[in-house]
Each structure stands twice: as C-alpha cells, then as structure tokens.
Tab-separated table of C-alpha atoms in Angstrom:
chain	number	residue	atom	x	y	z
P	1385	UNK	CA	100.235	97.051	113.422
P	1386	UNK	CA	101.203	98.907	110.295
P	1387	UNK	CA	103.742	97.282	107.988
P	1388	UNK	CA	105.394	97.651	104.585
P	1389	UNK	CA	106.531	94.820	102.330
P	1390	UNK	CA	108.911	95.341	99.426
P	1391	UNK	CA	110.150	92.973	96.772
P	1392	UNK	CA	113.461	91.415	97.617
P	1393	UNK	CA	116.555	92.470	95.799
P	1394	UNK	CA	118.901	92.857	94.302
P	1395	UNK	CA	117.157	93.837	91.114
P	1396	UNK	CA	119.576	93.901	88.186
P	1397	UNK	CA	118.636	95.636	84.947
P	1398	UNK	CA	120.344	96.925	81.852
P	1399	UNK	CA	120.460	100.632	81.137
P	1400	UNK	CA	117.247	101.961	79.518
P	1401	UNK	CA	115.163	99.057	80.841
P	1402	UNK	CA	111.781	99.565	82.494
P	1403	UNK	CA	111.805	99.416	86.272
P	1404	UNK	CA	109.162	98.258	88.723
P	1405	UNK	CA	109.810	97.816	92.440
P	1406	UNK	CA	106.782	96.439	94.233
P	1407	UNK	CA	105.599	97.793	97.563
P	1408	UNK	CA	102.488	96.789	99.485
P	1409	UNK	CA	101.360	97.979	102.857
P	1410	UNK	CA	99.084	97.156	105.761
P	1411	UNK	CA	97.609	100.052	107.676
P	1412	UNK	CA	94.406	101.179	109.300
P	1413	UNK	CA	93.095	104.544	108.325
P	1414	UNK	CA	94.689	106.611	105.605
P	1415	UNK	CA	98.469	106.550	105.653
P	1416	UNK	CA	100.800	108.697	103.608
P	1417	UNK	CA	103.246	106.753	101.452
P	1418	UNK	CA	106.826	107.563	100.567
P	1419	UNK	CA	109.719	106.301	98.497
P	1420	UNK	CA	113.220	107.118	99.699
P	1421	UNK	CA	116.489	106.411	97.903
P	1422	UNK	CA	119.882	105.769	99.479
P	1423	UNK	CA	123.033	106.044	97.398
P	1424	UNK	CA	126.171	104.256	98.664
P	1425	UNK	CA	127.645	105.932	101.732
P	1426	UNK	CA	124.910	108.541	101.923
P	1427	UNK	CA	121.778	109.223	103.926
P	1428	UNK	CA	118.213	108.760	102.734
P	1429	UNK	CA	116.702	111.151	100.215
P	1430	UNK	CA	112.996	111.606	99.729
P	1431	UNK	CA	112.224	110.531	96.171
P	1432	UNK	CA	108.441	111.006	96.049
P	1433	UNK	CA	105.320	110.833	98.159
P	1434	UNK	CA	101.559	110.442	97.940
P	1435	UNK	CA	99.144	111.374	100.681
P	1436	UNK	CA	95.771	110.020	99.529
P	1437	UNK	CA	94.255	107.350	97.336
P	1438	UNK	CA	94.890	107.706	93.582
P	1439	UNK	CA	97.563	110.356	94.139
P	1440	UNK	CA	100.574	109.925	91.890
P	1441	UNK	CA	103.954	111.003	93.205
P	1442	UNK	CA	106.688	111.715	90.669
P	1443	UNK	CA	110.271	112.924	90.642
P	1444	UNK	CA	113.340	112.457	88.425
P	1445	UNK	CA	111.404	110.203	86.049
P	1446	UNK	CA	110.182	107.932	88.852
P	1447	UNK	CA	106.464	107.523	89.545
P	1448	UNK	CA	104.296	105.723	92.072
P	1449	UNK	CA	100.513	105.680	92.418
P	1450	UNK	CA	98.731	105.239	95.751
P	1451	UNK	CA	96.350	102.318	95.169
P	1452	UNK	CA	94.072	101.828	98.141
P	1453	UNK	CA	92.147	98.942	96.583
P	1454	UNK	CA	95.326	96.881	96.250
P	1455	UNK	CA	97.179	98.553	99.167
P	1456	UNK	CA	100.131	99.137	96.875
P	1457	UNK	CA	102.575	101.887	95.994
P	1458	UNK	CA	104.798	100.391	93.290
P	1459	UNK	CA	107.756	102.436	92.054
P	1460	UNK	CA	108.236	102.688	88.281
P	1461	UNK	CA	110.611	104.325	85.847
P	1462	UNK	CA	110.453	104.049	82.096
P	1463	UNK	CA	114.173	104.059	81.312
P	1464	UNK	CA	116.751	103.545	84.040
P	1465	UNK	CA	120.299	104.862	84.060
P	1466	UNK	CA	123.458	103.593	85.720
P	1467	UNK	CA	123.195	106.542	88.113
P	1468	UNK	CA	119.893	105.113	89.450
P	1469	UNK	CA	121.800	102.290	91.125
P	1470	UNK	CA	120.952	102.601	94.813
P	1471	UNK	CA	118.783	101.109	97.539
P	1472	UNK	CA	115.117	102.107	97.428
P	1473	UNK	CA	112.927	102.130	100.534
P	1474	UNK	CA	109.155	102.254	100.671
P	1475	UNK	CA	107.670	103.738	103.848
P	1476	UNK	CA	104.381	104.843	105.349
P	1477	UNK	CA	103.294	107.203	108.076
P	1478	UNK	CA	99.923	107.088	109.759
P	1479	UNK	CA	98.089	108.321	112.802
P	1480	UNK	CA	98.243	104.782	114.210
P	1481	UNK	CA	102.017	104.808	113.955
P	1482	UNK	CA	102.027	108.205	115.658
P	1483	UNK	CA	103.331	109.559	112.343
P	1484	UNK	CA	106.542	107.546	112.661
P	1485	UNK	CA	107.836	106.169	109.413
P	1486	UNK	CA	107.280	102.439	109.020
P	1487	UNK	CA	109.892	101.113	106.588
P	1488	UNK	CA	110.166	98.321	104.106
P	1489	UNK	CA	113.391	96.329	104.080
P	1490	UNK	CA	114.738	98.111	101.015
P	1491	UNK	CA	115.410	96.914	97.475
P	1492	UNK	CA	118.870	97.195	96.017
P	1493	UNK	CA	118.849	98.222	92.351
P	1494	UNK	CA	121.844	97.548	90.112
P	1495	UNK	CA	121.890	99.036	86.635
P	1496	UNK	CA	124.460	97.665	84.199
P	1497	UNK	CA	125.671	99.744	81.235
E	773	UNK	CA	117.842	125.647	103.217
E	774	UNK	CA	121.065	123.879	104.064
E	775	UNK	CA	119.485	120.513	104.804
E	776	UNK	CA	120.027	118.288	107.822
E	777	UNK	CA	123.632	118.253	108.987
E	778	UNK	CA	125.260	115.537	111.089
E	779	UNK	CA	128.642	115.531	112.755
E	780	UNK	CA	130.922	113.657	112.682
E	781	UNK	CA	130.507	111.632	109.500
E	782	UNK	CA	132.584	108.804	110.874
E	783	UNK	CA	133.513	107.804	114.411
E	784	UNK	CA	135.845	104.977	115.367
E	785	UNK	CA	136.180	104.170	119.037
E	786	UNK	CA	137.142	101.390	121.386
E	787	UNK	CA	134.568	99.277	123.144
E	788	UNK	CA	133.544	100.799	126.456
E	789	UNK	CA	134.080	104.417	125.424
E	790	UNK	CA	131.341	107.028	125.302
E	791	UNK	CA	130.463	108.759	122.036
E	792	UNK	CA	128.287	111.745	121.205
E	793	UNK	CA	126.815	112.698	117.840
E	794	UNK	CA	125.277	115.986	116.809
E	795	UNK	CA	122.420	116.749	114.438
E	796	UNK	CA	121.409	120.165	113.106
E	797	UNK	CA	117.949	119.955	111.539
E	798	UNK	CA	116.420	122.131	108.871
E	799	UNK	CA	115.824	125.343	110.786
E	800	UNK	CA	112.068	125.619	110.226
E	801	UNK	CA	111.390	122.024	111.288
E	802	UNK	CA	110.117	121.399	114.795
E	803	UNK	CA	110.348	117.600	114.739
E	804	UNK	CA	113.645	115.756	114.947
E	805	UNK	CA	114.175	112.006	114.710
E	806	UNK	CA	117.030	109.608	115.366
E	807	UNK	CA	117.336	106.276	113.590
E	808	UNK	CA	119.900	103.504	113.496
E	809	UNK	CA	120.652	101.579	110.325
E	810	UNK	CA	122.761	98.460	109.942
E	811	UNK	CA	124.079	97.153	106.652
E	812	UNK	CA	121.374	95.835	104.365
E	813	UNK	CA	118.536	96.880	106.634
E	814	UNK	CA	116.016	99.667	106.741
E	815	UNK	CA	116.258	102.379	109.396
E	816	UNK	CA	115.260	101.477	112.950
E	817	UNK	CA	113.492	104.201	114.909
E	818	UNK	CA	115.227	105.282	118.119
E	819	UNK	CA	113.540	108.446	119.363
E	820	UNK	CA	111.987	111.728	118.328
E	821	UNK	CA	111.506	115.266	119.600
E	822	UNK	CA	108.913	117.904	118.973
E	823	UNK	CA	110.661	121.155	119.763
E	824	UNK	CA	112.618	120.395	122.947
E	825	UNK	CA	110.292	117.670	124.222
E	826	UNK	CA	111.287	114.043	123.706
E	827	UNK	CA	107.924	112.488	122.849
E	828	UNK	CA	108.790	108.892	122.123
E	829	UNK	CA	111.604	106.409	122.642
E	830	UNK	CA	111.828	102.971	121.107
E	831	UNK	CA	111.296	100.162	123.592
E	832	UNK	CA	114.361	98.575	122.061
E	833	UNK	CA	116.533	101.518	123.046
E	834	UNK	CA	119.056	100.582	125.717
E	835	UNK	CA	119.455	102.872	128.720
E	836	UNK	CA	123.008	103.436	127.505
E	837	UNK	CA	121.494	105.681	124.822
E	838	UNK	CA	120.339	109.187	125.614
E	839	UNK	CA	119.281	112.060	123.398
E	840	UNK	CA	118.703	115.730	124.055
E	841	UNK	CA	117.418	118.721	122.186
E	842	UNK	CA	117.882	121.438	124.784
E	843	UNK	CA	116.730	124.502	122.864
E	844	UNK	CA	114.548	122.866	120.304
E	845	UNK	CA	117.174	123.300	117.592
E	846	UNK	CA	120.162	120.938	117.365
E	847	UNK	CA	120.149	117.531	119.043
E	848	UNK	CA	122.777	115.230	120.489
E	849	UNK	CA	122.731	111.451	120.781
E	850	UNK	CA	125.070	109.933	123.349
E	851	UNK	CA	125.975	106.279	123.673
E	852	UNK	CA	127.672	105.290	126.910
E	853	UNK	CA	129.918	102.246	127.373
E	854	UNK	CA	129.784	101.348	123.702
E	855	UNK	CA	129.484	97.714	122.639
E	856	UNK	CA	130.329	95.917	119.404
E	857	UNK	CA	126.642	95.740	118.542
E	858	UNK	CA	126.411	99.528	118.514
E	859	UNK	CA	128.345	99.630	115.245
E	860	UNK	CA	125.903	101.111	112.734
E	861	UNK	CA	124.957	104.212	110.804
E	862	UNK	CA	123.100	106.722	112.984
E	863	UNK	CA	120.697	108.847	110.983
E	864	UNK	CA	118.978	112.065	111.942
E	865	UNK	CA	115.894	113.443	110.216
E	866	UNK	CA	113.669	116.461	110.649
E	867	UNK	CA	110.193	117.479	109.562
E	868	UNK	CA	107.325	119.818	110.202
E	869	UNK	CA	104.695	118.509	112.570
E	870	UNK	CA	101.040	118.384	111.604
E	871	UNK	CA	99.858	115.082	110.259
E	872	UNK	CA	101.230	112.137	108.379
E	873	UNK	CA	101.924	113.897	105.113
E	874	UNK	CA	105.013	115.747	106.295
E	875	UNK	CA	108.070	114.016	104.836
E	876	UNK	CA	111.161	113.520	106.912
E	877	UNK	CA	114.402	114.916	105.538
E	878	UNK	CA	117.550	113.010	106.410
E	879	UNK	CA	121.165	113.897	107.014
E	880	UNK	CA	124.032	111.839	105.639
E	881	UNK	CA	124.438	110.001	108.925
E	882	UNK	CA	127.247	109.234	111.342
E	883	UNK	CA	128.918	105.889	110.837
E	884	UNK	CA	130.047	104.401	114.150
E	885	UNK	CA	132.630	101.641	114.246
E	886	UNK	CA	133.469	99.938	117.535
E	887	UNK	CA	136.869	98.270	117.697
C-alpha cells in the first residue's frame, strides 16, 4: 500500500540556517503530496501542496518540489526563524488510498536563536 | 471562511464515562474527516463522511466509537465507556470532494484526557 517516510527528528538548527526535511513516498498512480505543520497545542495547518510531477509548492518561504523520478517531496527553507519551530508532516493522497491522507511520522524542528 | 471549529478544546473525564465531541467544517466543504493523534505520532484516520453519508471507517475503530453527520453539516464523534487508551487529541478536517488534490483543512482538535 501507499506509504510516506520522513527523516527522523528532532532537527535542531540555528536561526537563519538552511533547512531540509526529507520525505519520500511509495504510491501507485499519481498521488498529490502535502506538507502540514503543527505548532504546539494546535491542529494541523496546510503548509503547501503539489499535485503533479515537477510541481513546486511554496508558502511562507518554504518550498517543496514533486520529484517523481526519486519519489521525493523534500521540504526546504533558505533561512529559518525561531517561529518555524514546530512538527512538520509529509502526506499523500491517491486514488488507491481512496483519497485518504497517508501520513509520515512527523519531524520535529527546533530553531535556536 | 471561519475555518474548521471543534468543541470542546479540552475534555477531562473518568474512565467508563461517555464523551461527545463536535466539529463544524468549512461550510462549502462536503467531506468531513475524523482523526486521532497521540503524542509524537502522526494522525490516525478514524472515519469520513461525504455529505451525510459515512463512507469509510477504520478497521481499527472500536465499536465504542460512533460518528454522525445528520444534515451533512456539523458532525459529532461519541466515545462510549471510555478507556485510558482513548486519551489523545481528536482532530476534525474538511475538504471538497473531487480527486486527490483537494487539501484537508484541520481544526485545532479536542484533547481528551481519561482519569
């Protein structure tokens, strides 16, 4: 079945550092890919999405490119801030999953001033 | 657009009691989902509705759990005879139907604590 694998956390960076959180997936067909962010004590917020190969999703300085050849959707940001500290989830939805979101385990990001 | 609203935000109850949570989705959305999330884990799918029809339930969902969406708008999730293992964050999400590119929008969740 479909699955999503994320790099384990926590990831600890200094403010203004470059961020990469790796995400790879296994799916038949052509899934849509999503990154969600969860701040402490809050629900999940959609950060960005991409619905077909080579699409780039972007929001709030974060970017991720749908790479079908490597089945990846890595999250990047050029200069992180303390306020980016949160848990980041990669997810996919496909016809095979009946459009249910299949989630990665989440990666906790800690940004130190 | 007021977003997805969940009530209550926190619920503390004794083991064996029944609890009910409410979710108000984004008004234009016809799909509504319930998830459970425990600390340090990703969300676990429980069930979803398209309009008032409950289309899928997780095989892991105990028969103590029941959900309704009587008029295709708000939904309730009831847990009967609560157990310690039910302690978790219960998340509701809504979306448009129509393919896998429709993102789900989440509420802030209801945190359930079983004493």
